[in-house]
Amino acid sequence: MAQKTAQPDVARNGGGKPSAAEHDHELLTELFRQMVLIRRFEEKCQEMYTKAKIGGFLHLYIGEEATGVGAVSALRPEDHIFTHYRDHGHAIARGLDINPLMAELFGKVTGTSKGLGGSMHFAEAEKHFWGGYAIVGSHLLLAVGVALGMKMQNKASVVMVFFGDGATNGGEFYEALNFAQLWKLPVVFVCENNLYAMGTPLEVHSSVTEIYRKACAFDMTAERVDGNDVLVMREAALRAVEHARSGQGPVLLEAMTYRFRGHSAQDTQKYRTKEDVEKYRSTDPIEVFRRTLIDDGVLTEEQARAIESRIDDQVEESVRFSEESPEPGVEWIKQSGVYAEAIAVDPPIHGE
Amino acid sequence: MPELTFIDAIRAAMADEMAADERVFVLGEDVAQKGGVFLATDGLLAQFGPLRVIDMPIAEAGIVGVAIGAALHGLRPVAEIQFADYLHPAIDQILNEAARFRYRSNGDWSCPIVVRAPFGAGIHGALYHSQSVEALFTSTPGLKVVIPATPYDAKGLLIAAIRDPDPVLFLEHKQLYRSLRGEVPTGSYIVPIGRAEVRRRGSSLSLITYGMMVHACLEAAAQAAVDGIDAEVLDLRTLAPLDVDAILATAHRTGKVLIVHEDNLTGGIGGEIAALIAEHAFESLDAPVRRLAAPDLPATPFSDNLEEFFMLDPHKILAGIRELARY
């Protein structure tokens, strides 16, 4: 069971590490594949950004893959996801095809939002992936509203909502947690604590640096976990999802993680040293998990390389797909992008 | 046909729609047990139960954000914000989220919420209980803004808003709640969103207005008629999207336009209407388009004489009519 905030079991996250050998090999391989796919996809995004094939803002999830993959792996197809602007990892973990994702970054009509949204607003209705939201904290309330709808319709689905440590200082975080707990709504709040709100360190922006303790104010079940260990993250998410699905109410998970790249592609990262980043890179969640899988006999080195090679091909294919896709036309916006019924975007000219 | 007050017509719209469609529910501060600060939702809890009439924490972003989420999940929430002044804490949810769902998803998703709020001055509410906030919302495509002036329209427009597949901000002038009665049919009917209504036919000049000012304009027009000035009164009813055809039609018909609103002058919807007329009906004009509005003060003042200075009334409108007629 997940821990109440009054007696957090932080020690378990360092000590009670799940062994890879206890898990189904197919599942372990799939978790590995997803993490590598996110990594290679985003490395390609950075390359394409540098080549000016991708414009606008680019917030990379590199370094945090274990959190998203582990958490999303605990969900069923009927469950729902809301996330923040650093949304590539959650989208891929949820199984969105990377071709339309890359095309969206290229601003092409084949993108998930036909080129309207770009990096921060991936979405897909069929996967119940409600997308990335770039107003920090505002989407927590939307997740709670979806969960209220489920409660009213007696559905046993769960809503998982991702946000960063910075979002926990805003009012909407408190409004969302209070109402979710008050109504015992099936929401799993996943705070990805990567130690920085953009460029402001955790201890500078939050009076409480153990974010999970903020749940105390709502008597909500909460847990701090090692988000850089995909199996620890998955186990915690499974506990939280079960808690929410069984009607016991929401859970706040604080996933400790770290992003290797800047806040966005333009970040000069004056708020941390190269040594800080190197320290975390030396325990890269993907490298550690890869080594574990090989050491435990789940994969051979050759099998791991074959997976990585197939992913490289897949990512190259997404670039080819995006480059060959046409630009979006503007006509459909005038027809249907504003209201359900088409309205004239330009006012009619009278007397002509 | 029964006569109802303005607020009874609003309540009837919600009750009828909740009875007809189980997806419809209301949420807001004090809406259940208390029945709403103005009693707009009085009796709904007893009729529909606590799962469909929800007392929310007094946190407006939460009220609207939760409503949006429920709408995404297929429900038809009607959120009440106690006073339009309290919409401001929820502006992020209304403008950044609700108004954009259809657009951001290429029409895959919609956000059919209604946010109801009493607005307007004249009851000594001063800073935070008197504002006309419509102009903050009318510049956001994707959101509809509706302001009824009669009990008949209040019911028909609110039913239309609840059934509308897009988000609607529904502003109710609080001074009309119990001061205005009118014939309201029992059962469901729709007054279409986006259509203005000519309340008085006239040939000398046009008054373009909405909300409580419709009644002040009608009274002023009746007095002007004594002087032989035949004023037309157009009730906009919907501020977003505007009924451009009706606005231009009345400008073409009379050639003189006076726009009247309780919202303050600068940045008010009157400027947009004047621009539309200047762009598309310039050659029909016999006079510059004029605006009558509240002075550009940060908020409505409290004391009797100051509030009187702030508010428009039939006397001030009549002076405006006479001046424009003389041009």
PDB file of N, CA and C in Angstrom, chain A residues 32-119:
ATOM      1  N   PHE A  32      12.172  -0.847 -21.443  1.00  0.00           N
ATOM      2  CA  PHE A  32      13.465  -0.427 -21.987  1.00  0.00           C
ATOM      3  C   PHE A  32      13.279   0.215 -23.364  1.00  0.00           C
ATOM      4  N   ARG A  33      12.486  -0.450 -24.193  1.00  0.00           N
ATOM      5  CA  ARG A  33      12.256   0.050 -25.558  1.00  0.00           C
ATOM      6  C   ARG A  33      11.646   1.460 -25.520  1.00  0.00           C
ATOM      7  N   GLN A  34      10.667   1.654 -24.652  1.00  0.00           N
ATOM      8  CA  GLN A  34      10.009   2.972 -24.571  1.00  0.00           C
ATOM      9  C   GLN A  34      10.992   4.056 -24.127  1.00  0.00           C
ATOM     10  N   MET A  35      11.802   3.723 -23.140  1.00  0.00           N
ATOM     11  CA  MET A  35      12.758   4.720 -22.639  1.00  0.00           C
ATOM     12  C   MET A  35      13.768   5.096 -23.724  1.00  0.00           C
ATOM     13  N   VAL A  36      14.254   4.095 -24.449  1.00  0.00           N
ATOM     14  CA  VAL A  36      15.218   4.375 -25.519  1.00  0.00           C
ATOM     15  C   VAL A  36      14.542   5.160 -26.640  1.00  0.00           C
ATOM     16  N   LEU A  37      13.303   4.808 -26.945  1.00  0.00           N
ATOM     17  CA  LEU A  37      12.586   5.520 -28.021  1.00  0.00           C
ATOM     18  C   LEU A  37      12.441   7.007 -27.675  1.00  0.00           C
ATOM     19  N   ILE A  38      12.072   7.283 -26.425  1.00  0.00           N
ATOM     20  CA  ILE A  38      11.936   8.689 -26.006  1.00  0.00           C
ATOM     21  C   ILE A  38      13.290   9.395 -26.134  1.00  0.00           C
ATOM     22  N   ARG A  39      14.331   8.736 -25.660  1.00  0.00           N
ATOM     23  CA  ARG A  39      15.670   9.334 -25.688  1.00  0.00           C
ATOM     24  C   ARG A  39      16.121   9.643 -27.122  1.00  0.00           C
ATOM     25  N   ARG A  40      16.008   8.642 -27.978  1.00  0.00           N
ATOM     26  CA  ARG A  40      16.510   8.817 -29.344  1.00  0.00           C
ATOM     27  C   ARG A  40      15.630   9.802 -30.136  1.00  0.00           C
ATOM     28  N   PHE A  41      14.326   9.738 -29.867  1.00  0.00           N
ATOM     29  CA  PHE A  41      13.404  10.690 -30.513  1.00  0.00           C
ATOM     30  C   PHE A  41      13.811  12.120 -30.156  1.00  0.00           C
ATOM     31  N   GLU A  42      14.068  12.336 -28.885  1.00  0.00           N
ATOM     32  CA  GLU A  42      14.375  13.700 -28.447  1.00  0.00           C
ATOM     33  C   GLU A  42      15.774  14.146 -28.860  1.00  0.00           C
ATOM     34  N   GLU A  43      16.711  13.211 -28.905  1.00  0.00           N
ATOM     35  CA  GLU A  43      18.039  13.593 -29.420  1.00  0.00           C
ATOM     36  C   GLU A  43      17.910  14.041 -30.876  1.00  0.00           C
ATOM     37  N   LYS A  44      17.035  13.374 -31.597  1.00  0.00           N
ATOM     38  CA  LYS A  44      16.792  13.763 -32.994  1.00  0.00           C
ATOM     39  C   LYS A  44      16.076  15.120 -33.042  1.00  0.00           C
ATOM     40  N   CYS A  45      15.162  15.346 -32.090  1.00  0.00           N
ATOM     41  CA  CYS A  45      14.474  16.653 -32.011  1.00  0.00           C
ATOM     42  C   CYS A  45      15.506  17.771 -31.853  1.00  0.00           C
ATOM     43  N   GLN A  46      16.448  17.557 -30.959  1.00  0.00           N
ATOM     44  CA  GLN A  46      17.479  18.575 -30.730  1.00  0.00           C
ATOM     45  C   GLN A  46      18.277  18.822 -32.006  1.00  0.00           C
ATOM     46  N   GLU A  47      18.611  17.731 -32.693  1.00  0.00           N
ATOM     47  CA  GLU A  47      19.371  17.853 -33.944  1.00  0.00           C
ATOM     48  C   GLU A  47      18.572  18.649 -34.979  1.00  0.00           C
ATOM     49  N   MET A  48      17.291  18.324 -35.084  1.00  0.00           N
ATOM     50  CA  MET A  48      16.436  19.003 -36.072  1.00  0.00           C
ATOM     51  C   MET A  48      16.200  20.462 -35.680  1.00  0.00           C
ATOM     52  N   TYR A  49      16.187  20.718 -34.384  1.00  0.00           N
ATOM     53  CA  TYR A  49      16.039  22.091 -33.899  1.00  0.00           C
ATOM     54  C   TYR A  49      17.269  22.900 -34.287  1.00  0.00           C
ATOM     55  N   THR A  50      18.435  22.307 -34.095  1.00  0.00           N
ATOM     56  CA  THR A  50      19.694  22.976 -34.448  1.00  0.00           C
ATOM     57  C   THR A  50      19.751  23.260 -35.943  1.00  0.00           C
ATOM     58  N   LYS A  51      19.171  22.346 -36.729  1.00  0.00           N
ATOM     59  CA  LYS A  51      19.136  22.536 -38.185  1.00  0.00           C
ATOM     60  C   LYS A  51      17.972  23.433 -38.619  1.00  0.00           C
ATOM     61  N   ALA A  52      17.249  23.966 -37.633  1.00  0.00           N
ATOM     62  CA  ALA A  52      16.111  24.863 -37.903  1.00  0.00           C
ATOM     63  C   ALA A  52      14.978  24.180 -38.652  1.00  0.00           C
ATOM     64  N   LYS A  53      14.904  22.838 -38.539  1.00  0.00           N
ATOM     65  CA  LYS A  53      13.738  22.130 -39.094  1.00  0.00           C
ATOM     66  C   LYS A  53      12.567  22.223 -38.108  1.00  0.00           C
ATOM     67  N   ILE A  54      12.908  22.392 -36.834  1.00  0.00           N
ATOM     68  CA  ILE A  54      11.901  22.548 -35.780  1.00  0.00           C
ATOM     69  C   ILE A  54      12.085  23.946 -35.203  1.00  0.00           C
ATOM     70  N   GLY A  55      10.982  24.663 -35.057  1.00  0.00           N
ATOM     71  CA  GLY A  55      11.077  26.014 -34.509  1.00  0.00           C
ATOM     72  C   GLY A  55      10.385  26.128 -33.168  1.00  0.00           C
ATOM     73  N   GLY A  56      10.302  27.330 -32.670  1.00  0.00           N
ATOM     74  CA  GLY A  56       9.562  27.591 -31.428  1.00  0.00           C
ATOM     75  C   GLY A  56      10.327  27.155 -30.195  1.00  0.00           C
ATOM     76  N   PHE A  57       9.597  26.626 -29.240  1.00  0.00           N
ATOM     77  CA  PHE A  57      10.186  26.202 -27.976  1.00  0.00           C
ATOM     78  C   PHE A  57      10.320  24.687 -27.961  1.00  0.00           C
ATOM     79  N   LEU A  58      11.414  24.203 -27.389  1.00  0.00           N
ATOM     80  CA  LEU A  58      11.621  22.754 -27.322  1.00  0.00           C
ATOM     81  C   LEU A  58      12.091  22.404 -25.918  1.00  0.00           C
ATOM     82  N   HIS A  59      11.229  21.714 -25.171  1.00  0.00           N
ATOM     83  CA  HIS A  59      11.558  21.305 -23.806  1.00  0.00           C
ATOM     84  C   HIS A  59      11.783  19.802 -23.806  1.00  0.00           C
ATOM     85  N   LEU A  60      13.006  19.389 -23.567  1.00  0.00           N
ATOM     86  CA  LEU A  60      13.328  17.962 -23.680  1.00  0.00           C
ATOM     87  C   LEU A  60      13.198  17.258 -22.324  1.00  0.00           C
ATOM     88  N   TYR A  61      12.785  15.985 -22.426  1.00  0.00           N
ATOM     89  CA  TYR A  61      12.528  15.148 -21.244  1.00  0.00           C
ATOM     90  C   TYR A  61      13.750  14.280 -20.926  1.00  0.00           C
ATOM     91  N   ILE A  62      14.823  14.476 -21.679  1.00  0.00           N
ATOM     92  CA  ILE A  62      15.997  13.607 -21.568  1.00  0.00           C
ATOM     93  C   ILE A  62      16.511  13.568 -20.125  1.00  0.00           C
ATOM     94  N   GLY A  63      16.627  12.368 -19.593  1.00  0.00           N
ATOM     95  CA  GLY A  63      17.039  12.171 -18.204  1.00  0.00           C
ATOM     96  C   GLY A  63      15.880  11.753 -17.321  1.00  0.00           C
ATOM     97  N   GLU A  64      14.644  12.115 -17.739  1.00  0.00           N
ATOM     98  CA  GLU A  64      13.464  11.849 -16.905  1.00  0.00           C
ATOM     99  C   GLU A  64      12.629  10.684 -17.440  1.00  0.00           C
ATOM    100  N   GLU A  65      13.155   9.962 -18.418  1.00  0.00           N
ATOM    101  CA  GLU A  65      12.344   8.947 -19.118  1.00  0.00           C
ATOM    102  C   GLU A  65      11.773   7.874 -18.194  1.00  0.00           C
ATOM    103  N   ALA A  66      12.539   7.485 -17.168  1.00  0.00           N
ATOM    104  CA  ALA A  66      12.082   6.402 -16.292  1.00  0.00           C
ATOM    105  C   ALA A  66      10.796   6.789 -15.560  1.00  0.00           C
ATOM    106  N   THR A  67      10.675   8.060 -15.239  1.00  0.00           N
ATOM    107  CA  THR A  67       9.478   8.519 -14.515  1.00  0.00           C
ATOM    108  C   THR A  67       8.230   8.338 -15.372  1.00  0.00           C
ATOM    109  N   GLY A  68       8.259   8.892 -16.576  1.00  0.00           N
ATOM    110  CA  GLY A  68       7.082   8.815 -17.434  1.00  0.00           C
ATOM    111  C   GLY A  68       6.749   7.392 -17.844  1.00  0.00           C
ATOM    112  N   VAL A  69       7.776   6.639 -18.219  1.00  0.00           N
ATOM    113  CA  VAL A  69       7.539   5.268 -18.681  1.00  0.00           C
ATOM    114  C   VAL A  69       7.025   4.399 -17.538  1.00  0.00           C
ATOM    115  N   GLY A  70       7.648   4.511 -16.385  1.00  0.00           N
ATOM    116  CA  GLY A  70       7.211   3.711 -15.243  1.00  0.00           C
ATOM    117  C   GLY A  70       5.796   4.057 -14.819  1.00  0.00           C
ATOM    118  N   ALA A  71       5.480   5.339 -14.771  1.00  0.00           N
ATOM    119  CA  ALA A  71       4.153   5.770 -14.306  1.00  0.00           C
ATOM    120  C   ALA A  71       3.061   5.379 -15.308  1.00  0.00           C
ATOM    121  N   VAL A  72       3.295   5.664 -16.581  1.00  0.00           N
ATOM    122  CA  VAL A  72       2.266   5.402 -17.592  1.00  0.00           C
ATOM    123  C   VAL A  72       2.043   3.891 -17.754  1.00  0.00           C
ATOM    124  N   SER A  73       3.074   3.108 -17.483  1.00  0.00           N
ATOM    125  CA  SER A  73       2.925   1.650 -17.634  1.00  0.00           C
ATOM    126  C   SER A  73       1.915   1.078 -16.642  1.00  0.00           C
ATOM    127  N   ALA A  74       1.569   1.842 -15.619  1.00  0.00           N
ATOM    128  CA  ALA A  74       0.602   1.365 -14.618  1.00  0.00           C
ATOM    129  C   ALA A  74      -0.847   1.595 -15.045  1.00  0.00           C
ATOM    130  N   LEU A  75      -1.030   2.268 -16.181  1.00  0.00           N
ATOM    131  CA  LEU A  75      -2.393   2.628 -16.600  1.00  0.00           C
ATOM    132  C   LEU A  75      -2.981   1.602 -17.566  1.00  0.00           C
ATOM    133  N   ARG A  76      -4.303   1.588 -17.634  1.00  0.00           N
ATOM    134  CA  ARG A  76      -5.042   0.788 -18.614  1.00  0.00           C
ATOM    135  C   ARG A  76      -5.458   1.693 -19.775  1.00  0.00           C
ATOM    136  N   PRO A  77      -5.845   1.080 -20.894  1.00  0.00           N
ATOM    137  CA  PRO A  77      -6.246   1.909 -22.047  1.00  0.00           C
ATOM    138  C   PRO A  77      -7.391   2.867 -21.728  1.00  0.00           C
ATOM    139  N   GLU A  78      -8.293   2.482 -20.813  1.00  0.00           N
ATOM    140  CA  GLU A  78      -9.447   3.345 -20.525  1.00  0.00           C
ATOM    141  C   GLU A  78      -9.091   4.500 -19.585  1.00  0.00           C
ATOM    142  N   ASP A  79      -7.892   4.520 -19.056  1.00  0.00           N
ATOM    143  CA  ASP A  79      -7.480   5.603 -18.160  1.00  0.00           C
ATOM    144  C   ASP A  79      -7.071   6.847 -18.965  1.00  0.00           C
ATOM    145  N   HIS A  80      -6.880   7.927 -18.245  1.00  0.00           N
ATOM    146  CA  HIS A  80      -6.652   9.221 -18.899  1.00  0.00           C
ATOM    147  C   HIS A  80      -5.349   9.860 -18.427  1.00  0.00           C
ATOM    148  N   ILE A  81      -4.755  10.673 -19.306  1.00  0.00           N
ATOM    149  CA  ILE A  81      -3.499  11.365 -18.955  1.00  0.00           C
ATOM    150  C   ILE A  81      -3.590  12.852 -19.309  1.00  0.00           C
ATOM    151  N   PHE A  82      -3.196  13.667 -18.365  1.00  0.00           N
ATOM    152  CA  PHE A  82      -2.930  15.086 -18.630  1.00  0.00           C
ATOM    153  C   PHE A  82      -1.460  15.329 -18.285  1.00  0.00           C
ATOM    154  N   THR A  83      -0.812  16.208 -19.031  1.00  0.00           N
ATOM    155  CA  THR A  83       0.573  16.491 -18.668  1.00  0.00           C
ATOM    156  C   THR A  83       0.937  17.940 -18.964  1.00  0.00           C
ATOM    157  N   HIS A  84       2.180  18.264 -18.674  1.00  0.00           N
ATOM    158  CA  HIS A  84       2.662  19.636 -18.822  1.00  0.00           C
ATOM    159  C   HIS A  84       3.325  19.811 -20.180  1.00  0.00           C
ATOM    160  N   TYR A  85       4.011  20.927 -20.341  1.00  0.00           N
ATOM    161  CA  TYR A  85       4.584  21.246 -21.653  1.00  0.00           C
ATOM    162  C   TYR A  85       5.752  20.353 -22.033  1.00  0.00           C
ATOM    163  N   ARG A  86       6.367  19.656 -21.060  1.00  0.00           N
ATOM    164  CA  ARG A  86       7.471  18.746 -21.380  1.00  0.00           C
ATOM    165  C   ARG A  86       6.837  17.381 -21.645  1.00  0.00           C
ATOM    166  N   ASP A  87       6.116  17.297 -22.750  1.00  0.00           N
ATOM    167  CA  ASP A  87       5.140  16.216 -22.898  1.00  0.00           C
ATOM    168  C   ASP A  87       5.539  15.092 -23.859  1.00  0.00           C
ATOM    169  N   HIS A  88       6.709  15.190 -24.483  1.00  0.00           N
ATOM    170  CA  HIS A  88       7.066  14.169 -25.480  1.00  0.00           C
ATOM    171  C   HIS A  88       7.114  12.763 -24.860  1.00  0.00           C
ATOM    172  N   GLY A  89       7.725  12.677 -23.679  1.00  0.00           N
ATOM    173  CA  GLY A  89       7.933  11.375 -23.051  1.00  0.00           C
ATOM    174  C   GLY A  89       6.621  10.694 -22.693  1.00  0.00           C
ATOM    175  N   HIS A  90       5.689  11.452 -22.161  1.00  0.00           N
ATOM    176  CA  HIS A  90       4.407  10.855 -21.765  1.00  0.00           C
ATOM    177  C   HIS A  90       3.626  10.399 -22.991  1.00  0.00           C
ATOM    178  N   ALA A  91       3.706  11.183 -24.062  1.00  0.00           N
ATOM    179  CA  ALA A  91       2.989  10.826 -25.286  1.00  0.00           C
ATOM    180  C   ALA A  91       3.520   9.515 -25.854  1.00  0.00           C
ATOM    181  N   ILE A  92       4.849   9.397 -25.891  1.00  0.00           N
ATOM    182  CA  ILE A  92       5.447   8.180 -26.448  1.00  0.00           C
ATOM    183  C   ILE A  92       5.172   6.990 -25.529  1.00  0.00           C
ATOM    184  N   ALA A  93       5.272   7.206 -24.227  1.00  0.00           N
ATOM    185  CA  ALA A  93       4.986   6.121 -23.285  1.00  0.00           C
ATOM    186  C   ALA A  93       3.534   5.658 -23.407  1.00  0.00           C
ATOM    187  N   ARG A  94       2.658   6.574 -23.755  1.00  0.00           N
ATOM    188  CA  ARG A  94       1.244   6.213 -23.904  1.00  0.00           C
ATOM    189  C   ARG A  94       0.990   5.507 -25.234  1.00  0.00           C
ATOM    190  N   GLY A  95       1.995   5.453 -26.070  1.00  0.00           N
ATOM    191  CA  GLY A  95       1.847   4.706 -27.315  1.00  0.00           C
ATOM    192  C   GLY A  95       1.459   5.540 -28.515  1.00  0.00           C
ATOM    193  N   LEU A  96       1.568   6.867 -28.431  1.00  0.00           N
ATOM    194  CA  LEU A  96       1.297   7.691 -29.611  1.00  0.00           C
ATOM    195  C   LEU A  96       2.385   7.424 -30.648  1.00  0.00           C
ATOM    196  N   ASP A  97       1.971   7.310 -31.882  1.00  0.00           N
ATOM    197  CA  ASP A  97       2.874   7.059 -33.000  1.00  0.00           C
ATOM    198  C   ASP A  97       3.848   8.240 -33.139  1.00  0.00           C
ATOM    199  N   ILE A  98       5.130   7.956 -33.263  1.00  0.00           N
ATOM    200  CA  ILE A  98       6.089   9.075 -33.311  1.00  0.00           C
ATOM    201  C   ILE A  98       6.073   9.815 -34.643  1.00  0.00           C
ATOM    202  N   ASN A  99       5.513   9.232 -35.683  1.00  0.00           N
ATOM    203  CA  ASN A  99       5.478   9.969 -36.958  1.00  0.00           C
ATOM    204  C   ASN A  99       4.661  11.256 -36.835  1.00  0.00           C
ATOM    205  N   PRO A 100       3.397  11.198 -36.407  1.00  0.00           N
ATOM    206  CA  PRO A 100       2.664  12.457 -36.223  1.00  0.00           C
ATOM    207  C   PRO A 100       3.243  13.353 -35.131  1.00  0.00           C
ATOM    208  N   LEU A 101       3.945  12.777 -34.164  1.00  0.00           N
ATOM    209  CA  LEU A 101       4.567  13.626 -33.140  1.00  0.00           C
ATOM    210  C   LEU A 101       5.691  14.448 -33.766  1.00  0.00           C
ATOM    211  N   MET A 102       6.566  13.780 -34.519  1.00  0.00           N
ATOM    212  CA  MET A 102       7.664  14.509 -35.168  1.00  0.00           C
ATOM    213  C   MET A 102       7.095  15.513 -36.175  1.00  0.00           C
ATOM    214  N   ALA A 103       6.050  15.080 -36.895  1.00  0.00           N
ATOM    215  CA  ALA A 103       5.447  15.979 -37.889  1.00  0.00           C
ATOM    216  C   ALA A 103       4.859  17.220 -37.231  1.00  0.00           C
ATOM    217  N   GLU A 104       4.313  17.054 -36.037  1.00  0.00           N
ATOM    218  CA  GLU A 104       3.778  18.206 -35.306  1.00  0.00           C
ATOM    219  C   GLU A 104       4.913  19.186 -34.984  1.00  0.00           C
ATOM    220  N   LEU A 105       6.061  18.648 -34.601  1.00  0.00           N
ATOM    221  CA  LEU A 105       7.212  19.514 -34.306  1.00  0.00           C
ATOM    222  C   LEU A 105       7.694  20.234 -35.562  1.00  0.00           C
ATOM    223  N   PHE A 106       7.534  19.565 -36.701  1.00  0.00           N
ATOM    224  CA  PHE A 106       7.906  20.185 -37.977  1.00  0.00           C
ATOM    225  C   PHE A 106       6.829  21.173 -38.449  1.00  0.00           C
ATOM    226  N   GLY A 107       5.681  21.198 -37.731  1.00  0.00           N
ATOM    227  CA  GLY A 107       4.593  22.100 -38.126  1.00  0.00           C
ATOM    228  C   GLY A 107       3.855  21.633 -39.364  1.00  0.00           C
ATOM    229  N   LYS A 108       3.758  20.326 -39.542  1.00  0.00           N
ATOM    230  CA  LYS A 108       3.129  19.796 -40.748  1.00  0.00           C
ATOM    231  C   LYS A 108       1.679  19.362 -40.501  1.00  0.00           C
ATOM    232  N   VAL A 109       0.933  19.239 -41.575  1.00  0.00           N
ATOM    233  CA  VAL A 109      -0.492  18.923 -41.468  1.00  0.00           C
ATOM    234  C   VAL A 109      -0.719  17.508 -40.952  1.00  0.00           C
ATOM    235  N   THR A 110       0.282  16.649 -41.054  1.00  0.00           N
ATOM    236  CA  THR A 110       0.164  15.274 -40.559  1.00  0.00           C
ATOM    237  C   THR A 110       0.467  15.180 -39.068  1.00  0.00           C
ATOM    238  N   GLY A 111       0.754  16.300 -38.430  1.00  0.00           N
ATOM    239  CA  GLY A 111       1.040  16.299 -36.998  1.00  0.00           C
ATOM    240  C   GLY A 111      -0.190  16.016 -36.158  1.00  0.00           C
ATOM    241  N   THR A 112       0.019  15.732 -34.888  1.00  0.00           N
ATOM    242  CA  THR A 112      -1.108  15.387 -34.003  1.00  0.00           C
ATOM    243  C   THR A 112      -2.140  16.506 -33.930  1.00  0.00           C
ATOM    244  N   SER A 113      -1.709  17.749 -34.090  1.00  0.00           N
ATOM    245  CA  SER A 113      -2.651  18.870 -34.081  1.00  0.00           C
ATOM    246  C   SER A 113      -2.612  19.636 -35.398  1.00  0.00           C
ATOM    247  N   LYS A 114      -2.224  18.933 -36.469  1.00  0.00           N
ATOM    248  CA  LYS A 114      -2.147  19.538 -37.800  1.00  0.00           C
ATOM    249  C   LYS A 114      -1.274  20.792 -37.814  1.00  0.00           C
ATOM    250  N   GLY A 115      -0.279  20.816 -36.940  1.00  0.00           N
ATOM    251  CA  GLY A 115       0.631  21.951 -36.940  1.00  0.00           C
ATOM    252  C   GLY A 115       0.150  23.136 -36.116  1.00  0.00           C
ATOM    253  N   LEU A 116      -0.942  22.976 -35.410  1.00  0.00           N
ATOM    254  CA  LEU A 116      -1.458  24.076 -34.587  1.00  0.00           C
ATOM    255  C   LEU A 116      -0.743  24.187 -33.247  1.00  0.00           C
ATOM    256  N   GLY A 117      -0.280  23.044 -32.731  1.00  0.00           N
ATOM    257  CA  GLY A 117       0.149  23.034 -31.338  1.00  0.00           C
ATOM    258  C   GLY A 117       1.646  23.075 -31.136  1.00  0.00           C
ATOM    259  N   GLY A 118       2.389  22.281 -31.909  1.00  0.00           N
ATOM    260  CA  GLY A 118       3.824  22.193 -31.701  1.00  0.00           C
ATOM    261  C   GLY A 118       4.176  21.340 -30.492  1.00  0.00           C
ATOM    262  N   SER A 119       5.382  21.561 -29.999  1.00  0.00           N
ATOM    263  CA  SER A 119       5.983  20.685 -28.987  1.00  0.00           C
ATOM    264  C   SER A 119       5.185  20.551 -27.694  1.00  0.00           C
TER     265      SER A 119
END
